[in-house]
Each structure stands twice: as structure tokens, then as C-alpha cells.
Amino acid sequence: MLRYIALKVGRALFVVWAAFTLTFVLLFVLPANPVDLLFDPAEINTVPPEVREQVAANYGFNKPVSLQYLDRLGHALVGDFGNSVQSGRPVTTAILGVLPSTLVLAAGALVLALLIAFVIALVATATRHTWVRNLVEALPSAAVSVPVFLSGILILQVFSFRLGWFPAFGDDGLASLVLPLITLAIPVAGPIAQLLVRSFGTEFHSGYVTTSWAKGATRGRIIIGDVFRNASLPALTIAGITFGNLIAGSVITETVFARRGIGRMTQNAINTLDVPLVQGIVVLVAVSFALINLIVDLIYPLLDPRLRATLAAPGAPAA
Amino acid sequence: MTETAPDDSTAAADPLLRISDITIEYRTGRRRWTPAVRGVSLHVEPGEFVSLVGESGSGKTTLVQGALGLLPAAARIRAGTIAYSGVDVTGWNDRRLALVRGNYVGFIPQDPNTALNPVKKIGQQVIEAVRFNQPRSNKAAQYREAALSSLRTAGLTDPERVFQQYPHELSGGMKQRALIAIALAGQPKIIIADEPTSALDVTVQKVILDHLIRLQDDLGIGILLVTHDLGVALDRSDRLLVMRDGEVVEQGPVRQVLTQPANDYTRRLLDAAPARHHGRLEPATGVRTVAADAPVALRAHALTKTYQLRGRRPHRELRALDAADLLVRAGTTHAIVGESGAGKSTLASILVGFTTADHGTVQVGDRELTSLRHTQLRELRRDLQFVFQNPFTSLDPRFPVSRIIAEPLHAFRLLPGKQQRRARVVELLRSVALDESYLDRLPSQLSGGQRQRVAIARALALNPRILVLDEAVSALDVSVQAQILQLLVDLQAELGLSYVFVTHDLGVVRLIADDVTVMQDGVVVETGEVEQVFHAPQHAYTRQLLAAMPGTRLAADAR
């Protein structure tokens, strides 16, 4: 068991380290002169050389690359990614200021997506009518094929401008969260629902379900008591991956709904070439992504006794 | 009609289960329905053991699903009735049938390895079966007690421990007992068992079937056993029905079916049963003689293979093969027999070089296989070919038969001319009793027996001297199995082949083998000539295997 945990934690740490290293290479090593990135491209030719040198020294660009790397890594380990070029505030503070609102959005959207997906899968499995099943099974692909910027604008049009139920933008209170949540949740609900419909269908026709029928169980009891847990396991893995996509997807949602958050901040940071901020964002997103997947990996053995057994006692049955 | 389960007060004279003239169809097109069961009638009386025998595709499983109201969505009952103790349940909806299932009719499914919910403890699964059928008494302790007693009745010696275990912690036999406990938990009047022992080893099969008989005697319940194994059916039942192509072609008391089968198909089934035969099959060309001093074709010495089991320290090991010896005489068949986990498949794959042994040597003719490098090993493959267990997975589904058989010729760049190669393929097809018309067919257009013939033709393409056959007839119906065995015997006489024949079925051993090696837990426990081993087994395990062999009544009748 300990070995398993150590393995998974190690993998999570590796992902974060790799994200850090990759962004370092992309942002600080590959550009011919990283100092150029720190100035507005329009004014770059008017900057006097002394100032450039001064800036380079400030950021440590005059040191060898390996030293720069170790220096930045060392600081990053204690949560210091330097200062934002634009605002001059520490990167970590800037990110932590907006991270919660993005996390709430992503987590909320994930929960909503899972709810939608489970409802679709349950209805498709439970119904006795073929046409209901066909209809419900068509929903996921429809959800996937509508892009976020389109559905976002559509939802805004209807619920905010026409009906006026929810505010169109801003980030004050729960009401302002509803529309972004729905916009973000619908496309990611699609793949999860497809997976769940399939695994519910497979499990519903498996051997132990026949046993349950023979015990005298009713359809509802079988779906809730037997199928649900077995069929839900695959959704856990995909939920972890989806969470990463949701954070990435927040760029569009936060722009459309004019919300504060990592997405907006990323967009600004890239537009203004705020190199330290971009690196900080990438690494912090990697951290949250790795953390979620670590949690998923650690929950798995709790839900599946077979996995728990192979971890606890290595008595794997041989062929 | 009220929504109650039938009970014995309704009519004592009615049989527990009566299926009358039932026709079940599958939807095969927009408005097309194809019957799988046609006008079948059967009945099971209290305390009676009835067997329903049929090969794959005979409709026996569909019939059972129909009786339990568990037909797949694509199937429907076209005509006929199903009645439990005189109460007609045909057309009842799920909710009403749920009152019958478990409560009145118990079901033991086919494969114990998939029939238990992997994430629930055994105890909970049995308790559910109790609770669904006694919803009124709602004391948890009572449920628990009933479940434990059910596990005990099913023959589990330590029910308290099994109660707390998950399915994956139990052996196949114990899982099947847990399933019997589940079937018994609702205190049914009749138990329907669909191939309950097909996935189990022969010694476990015997124990489970013996236990079913005891339950029938002790509890006075009726049992309907569905099986493909005529030997099993004849050994245990009071009455027997034989199904073919959706119809019952033969029925009657066991003795009558055994001595005076009315139907031609039954007669063929009886003849095909391995237990019917005393000695080895003779080739069609005539009597075969093997010189007692035939040269050695293949010799394995002290083969040992250990698998490291992954996980924490201390590292655990599985000794799949422990100093196994094997000697195959040229032109003879040497059978390796044993139950699952005996190491027989490991041995076979070492013989052909799919797996490497930790210690020991394999000699083919005068060459030693174990020390060969890759290219030399490849060269040796021309002499040593392998036939796999499952003809449904060992043929590439996208290759036509001609390409499948020509594949080894391709690989070794033999017969480069198109005409030559085609002629060789046709020749090979003929040798396995198929003709040119099969050249362009895909595996999906072939039956199981035809597929295995193609697999054998492929193995013969390089003119090997030795064939290693791993459970080559286990996936086939008994009548097809008999044909393939006859084919193998004929080919052996014609081409002077030596066979290493891996099987779990002692009946097949008697039909095809000259010598036999019995294995248990990776160790060779006994080896010798078939007649000698079968008539005077030296080792206790061999005796146990022989005793567990189904078909004693069949064999007795044949004498």
C-alpha cells in the first residue's frame, strides 16, 4: 500500500517538476534574448542598452542557464516565482488572488457535469423504451459538438438579456456563477456521459446482474445496488483529467463572462508577455491538476476491493 | 390474478415447473424474427433431477432465460406458457416476476467468476437474496443468520469467514458454492442450474454436482440442470431431454435414453462422448502400429519455471513448473493432463520456445532447444508447430483462409510462386477435410470445428514433425470434438507426426494418447502408457482425477 502511495505521489511531483522545467526552457532558454520579452515590442528599439543590462542583471539573465534554472527552481520550491513584470506584485500573490474563483468554477462545473452525465447514464440504463434510450444517448455527442464560446453567448442571450434571470457578467455572488458553470459543464459532460452510458450498459448485462435478477431484485434495485458502483469507477479517472481541461477551458468562459480568474489572468499575461507570471500560472495549474489526479488514484483502492487486495497482499493470481 | 408468488397450496398435483409448447424468437431484422426455441415442452416434478442437454446453439440457454423471465430485449416469447406450480407466469412484468425469482425458483449461473458482484462482500450478497424474499421480517441479525445457514447448506465449511470475504478472495469452487447459497437463500422449490460446473475443474465439478444431488434429497427441491456434457447429465439425472436446433429431439428416463435412444442425433451424441470409448481412436486408413522402441522425438528434462509475484517484500514466488520431465516417442501422442494451475500450459509454451525455462533442457531430435539463439529457434519452429486452444481468437479475423494457411510459408519464404503456394494451401485444406471453396472465406464465416481445422492446416504448412496442441478441442462441442480428434489421428498415421496434447479432459486423453503425463501444481505426479495409468494409477491424485471423470453410466453401458 505504501509503495502504491509513494509511486503516485512521486508521479504527481514529476508532473509538476516537468511543467516547471518545460516552461523554463520555453520562456527563458529558447528565446534568443529573454530580456526582449520583458519590454513592449513597439518600444524595444528605443530602450538604452544600460537599461537592458540592468534589467538582465535584475532577472539574473546574465548568469549561466544552469545556474538560472537552479536559482528559479530553488525559489519556486518555496513558492516564489518572482515578480510580475506588469504589476510588479509577486507572482504567487497575484495567482492566489484569483485562483479560488477559478477553482470554484472548475470544481462546480465538474460536479455539474458529473450530475448531468450520471442522469443521462441512469435514464439510458433504466428506461424500458428504446426511443427514450436512443434520444438520451444522442445528447452527449450533441453536448460535445457545441463549442463553449457559442453556447456561452447563446446562454447569455437567453437567460441574461432576454429573461434577465442571471447577471450577464461580473463575479459577485452565486447568481453570477450559474451561467458560467452551465457553459463550462455542458461540453465536458458529453464525454463523461458517453463513457458512463457505455459502462452502465456493459455492467447491466454482466454476470452478477443476472444473479441479482435471479435473487428476485427489481430493475431499480439492480441499477442502484449493483451496477452503479461498478460502472462509476471509470468515471473517476476521466473526472480527474477533465478537471485539467476545465481549468484550461476557463480561459474562454472567463473571457465571455468577464470574470476574474486564472483564465483571464493567463490571457493577459500572454498578451503582455509577462514571463514570470506565465510560468507561475503553468506550474500552479500543474500542481492542482496533479493533486486532483493524486486524490483520484488514492480513492480508487477504497472503492475497488480487488485493487486494494493486490496492493495490500501481493497474492496476484498467476495464470 | 393477484400479485402473489405461487405457493404449494394452489395445486399440489401440478409440477414445480411446466413449460408448454414454448416458442422463443430473436429479432434478426426490421420485421424478421428467427426462432431459437420451437415448441418445447418440459416439466420438473418435486424432488426430481431433470437434465437438459444440448450443444452450443441448441437453444437451451434461451429456454432457461425464458423460464426465468430474463430474456434479452431482442427476444420474445411467441407462443406457449410457463407455469410454476400451476400458476401461469407468461407475460408477467418484471415487478411480478421478481416475486417468483429467488422466492420460488433459484438460479445457479454458468461462470462463478463473473456471477458475483466484485465490490461487495459475499455475506452482503447472500443477505440481499434473503432480504428480497422475506421483506417483512426486518431484523438485520435474522438476515445474517439466514445467510450464514444458507452458506452452510451450500457446503461451505467456514461460512463466517466467507461471509466477510470478497469474491476475488475465493476459489472458483467456493464462488460456485456461494452462488448456490444465494440460490438457496430464498428457499426456492426448484433450482435451475445453467452449466454450473463448466468453468470449474473436474474434481471440483464432481463435488459441486454431488452436493446438488444431496440438496435435492435433503430439501426435496426439483433441479433442472442445463449442460452440454452428456456424461454429466447421464450420471446424475432422473430424466433427460436432448435439445437440438431449438427443439427437443429426445426425452425420457436416463436408462431409456442410454439403452434405446430414439433419435439419431442422440445416438451420435452418445457415440461421440469420450467416455463411450475404451481405447484409442484408430485411423481411418487402418490399424496403426507403433514400435515399442520408437526413437525419441522430444525430450524435456528437469524444466523449472518460477514467476515472481509483484508486490511488497517478502517477494513471493509461484513455482509454475518444478523439475518437469517429458519424453515424446516419435509418431505417438503424449498427453499432458491436469487441472487449472497444474503448469501444463507453461510446459507446452516452454517446449515450443514461447517461454524460457529457468532451469532444464528441451531436446528436439538431437538439437537442444533451450540454448538456441533467436534465429536458430526460428529455424526449429519448422519442425515444431503449435495449435492454440481457442480457434475463435487464434485466426486473424481479417485474413481469408488462404492467407491464414499460407502465412507460415510467407514467413519462411517458401514456395515463392503464386501457383505453387496456392497448390500447397489447397493440399493442406484437403488434408484437414475441407475443399477449395473455403479459400476465400473469412474466419467469421466458419464454424468452430472448421476454424480449428484451418488452424491445424496452418500448423501443418511447414511439414513439422511435432505438433504441440494446447487444449485444442476444449472450446468445441462434443460431436465436433470427436471429428477433430479423428482428423488428428488420421493425420498422425498419414504423416508420422508426434503430438504433445495438453488437456484437462481425461476422456479425450483416452481417445487420442499413447502416453500420458499427469501434472499437479507444477509437478509431474505420474507418467506412463495410457492403458497402464488409467487401469492402475499409482498416484492418489491420478485416482482422484479418474474418479471425478463424468460419464460412468455411459462407460458402464458401453461395456
Coordinates of N, CA, C and O in Angstrom, one line a residue, chain A residues 238-290:
Chain A
I238 N -11.6 9.7 -15.5 CA -11.9 10.7 -16.5 C -12.2 12.1 -15.9 O -11.9 13.1 -16.4
A239 N -12.8 12.0 -14.7 CA -13.2 13.2 -14.0 C -11.9 14.0 -13.6 O -11.8 15.2 -13.7
G240 N -10.8 13.2 -13.2 CA -9.6 13.8 -12.9 C -9.0 14.6 -14.1 O -8.5 15.7 -14.0
I241 N -9.0 13.9 -15.2 CA -8.4 14.5 -16.4 C -9.3 15.7 -16.9 O -8.7 16.8 -17.2
T242 N -10.6 15.6 -16.7 CA -11.5 16.6 -17.1 C -11.2 17.9 -16.3 O -11.3 19.0 -16.8
F243 N -10.9 17.7 -15.1 CA -10.6 18.9 -14.2 C -9.5 19.8 -14.8 O -9.7 21.0 -14.8
G244 N -8.5 19.2 -15.4 CA -7.5 19.9 -16.0 C -8.0 20.7 -17.2 O -7.7 21.9 -17.4
N245 N -8.8 20.0 -18.0 CA -9.4 20.6 -19.2 C -10.3 21.8 -18.8 O -10.4 22.8 -19.5
L246 N -11.0 21.7 -17.6 CA -11.9 22.7 -17.2 C -11.1 24.0 -16.8 O -11.5 25.1 -17.1
I247 N -9.9 23.8 -16.2 CA -9.1 25.0 -15.9 C -8.6 25.6 -17.2 O -8.6 26.9 -17.3
A248 N -8.2 24.8 -18.1 CA -7.8 25.4 -19.4 C -9.0 26.0 -20.1 O -8.9 27.1 -20.7
G249 N -10.2 25.4 -20.0 CA -11.4 25.9 -20.6 C -11.9 27.2 -20.0 O -12.6 28.0 -20.6
S250 N -11.4 27.5 -18.8 CA -11.9 28.7 -18.1 C -11.4 30.0 -18.8 O -11.9 31.0 -18.6
V251 N -10.3 29.8 -19.6 CA -9.8 31.0 -20.4 C -11.0 31.6 -21.2 O -11.3 32.8 -21.1
I252 N -11.7 30.7 -21.9 CA -12.8 31.2 -22.7 C -14.0 31.7 -21.9 O -14.5 32.8 -22.0
T253 N -14.4 30.8 -20.9 CA -15.5 31.1 -20.1 C -15.4 32.4 -19.4 O -16.3 33.3 -19.4
E254 N -14.2 32.6 -18.8 CA -14.0 33.8 -18.0 C -13.9 35.1 -18.9 O -14.3 36.2 -18.5
T255 N -13.5 34.9 -20.2 CA -13.5 36.0 -21.1 C -14.9 36.4 -21.5 O -15.3 37.5 -21.5
V256 N -15.6 35.3 -21.8 CA -17.0 35.6 -22.3 C -17.8 36.2 -21.2 O -18.6 37.2 -21.4
F257 N -17.7 35.7 -19.9 CA -18.5 36.2 -18.8 C -17.8 37.3 -18.0 O -18.3 37.8 -17.0
A258 N -16.6 37.8 -18.5 CA -15.9 38.8 -17.9 C -15.7 38.6 -16.4 O -16.1 39.4 -15.5
R259 N -15.2 37.4 -16.0 CA -15.0 37.1 -14.6 C -13.5 37.2 -14.3 O -12.6 37.0 -15.2
R260 N -13.2 37.4 -13.0 CA -11.9 37.3 -12.6 C -11.5 35.9 -12.5 O -12.3 35.0 -12.3
G261 N -10.2 35.5 -12.8 CA -9.8 34.1 -12.6 C -8.5 33.9 -13.4 O -7.9 34.7 -14.1
I262 N -8.0 32.6 -13.2 CA -6.8 32.2 -13.9 C -6.9 32.4 -15.4 O -5.9 32.8 -16.0
G263 N -8.0 32.1 -15.9 CA -8.2 32.1 -17.4 C -7.9 33.5 -17.9 O -7.1 33.7 -18.8
R264 N -8.6 34.5 -17.3 CA -8.4 35.9 -17.7 C -6.9 36.3 -17.5 O -6.3 36.9 -18.3
M265 N -6.4 35.9 -16.3 CA -5.1 36.3 -16.0 C -4.1 35.7 -17.0 O -3.1 36.4 -17.4
T266 N -4.3 34.5 -17.4 CA -3.4 33.8 -18.4 C -3.4 34.6 -19.7 O -2.4 34.9 -20.3
Q267 N -4.7 34.9 -20.1 CA -4.8 35.7 -21.3 C -4.0 37.0 -21.3 O -3.3 37.3 -22.2
N268 N -4.2 37.7 -20.2 CA -3.5 39.0 -20.0 C -2.0 38.8 -20.0 O -1.2 39.5 -20.6
A269 N -1.6 37.7 -19.2 CA -0.1 37.5 -19.1 C 0.5 37.2 -20.4 O 1.6 37.7 -20.7
I270 N -0.2 36.5 -21.3 CA 0.3 36.1 -22.6 C 0.3 37.3 -23.5 O 1.3 37.6 -24.2
N271 N -0.8 38.1 -23.4 CA -0.8 39.3 -24.3 C 0.3 40.2 -24.0 O 0.9 40.9 -24.9
T272 N 0.6 40.4 -22.7 CA 1.6 41.4 -22.3 C 3.0 40.7 -22.1 O 3.9 41.4 -21.6
L273 N 3.1 39.5 -22.5 CA 4.4 38.7 -22.3 C 5.0 38.8 -20.9 O 6.1 39.1 -20.7
D274 N 4.1 38.6 -20.0 CA 4.5 38.6 -18.6 C 5.1 37.3 -18.2 O 4.4 36.4 -17.7
V275 N 6.4 37.1 -18.5 CA 7.0 35.8 -18.5 C 6.9 35.1 -17.1 O 6.5 34.0 -17.0
P276 N 7.3 35.8 -16.0 CA 7.3 35.1 -14.7 C 5.9 34.7 -14.3 O 5.6 33.6 -13.8
L277 N 4.9 35.5 -14.7 CA 3.5 35.2 -14.4 C 3.0 34.0 -15.1 O 2.4 33.1 -14.6
V278 N 3.4 33.9 -16.4 CA 3.0 32.7 -17.2 C 3.6 31.5 -16.6 O 2.9 30.5 -16.4
Q279 N 4.8 31.5 -16.2 CA 5.4 30.3 -15.6 C 4.7 30.0 -14.3 O 4.4 28.8 -14.1
G280 N 4.5 31.0 -13.5 CA 3.8 30.7 -12.2 C 2.4 30.1 -12.5 O 2.1 29.1 -11.8
I281 N 1.7 30.6 -13.5 CA 0.4 30.0 -13.7 C 0.5 28.6 -14.2 O -0.2 27.7 -13.6
V282 N 1.4 28.3 -15.1 CA 1.5 26.9 -15.6 C 1.9 26.0 -14.5 O 1.2 24.9 -14.4
V283 N 2.8 26.4 -13.7 CA 3.2 25.5 -12.6 C 2.0 25.3 -11.6 O 1.8 24.1 -11.2
L284 N 1.4 26.3 -11.2 CA 0.3 26.2 -10.3 C -0.9 25.4 -10.8 O -1.5 24.6 -10.1
V285 N -1.2 25.5 -12.1 CA -2.2 24.7 -12.7 C -1.8 23.3 -12.7 O -2.6 22.3 -12.4
A286 N -0.5 23.0 -13.0 CA 0.0 21.7 -13.0 C -0.1 21.1 -11.6 O -0.5 19.9 -11.4
V287 N 0.2 21.9 -10.6 CA 0.0 21.4 -9.2 C -1.4 21.0 -8.9 O -1.6 19.9 -8.4
S288 N -2.4 21.9 -9.3 CA -3.7 21.5 -8.9 C -4.2 20.3 -9.7 O -4.9 19.4 -9.2
F289 N -3.7 20.2 -11.0 CA -4.1 19.0 -11.8 C -3.5 17.7 -11.2 O -4.2 16.7 -11.0
A290 N -2.2 17.8 -10.8 CA -1.5 16.6 -10.2 C -2.2 16.2 -8.9 O -2.4 15.0 -8.6

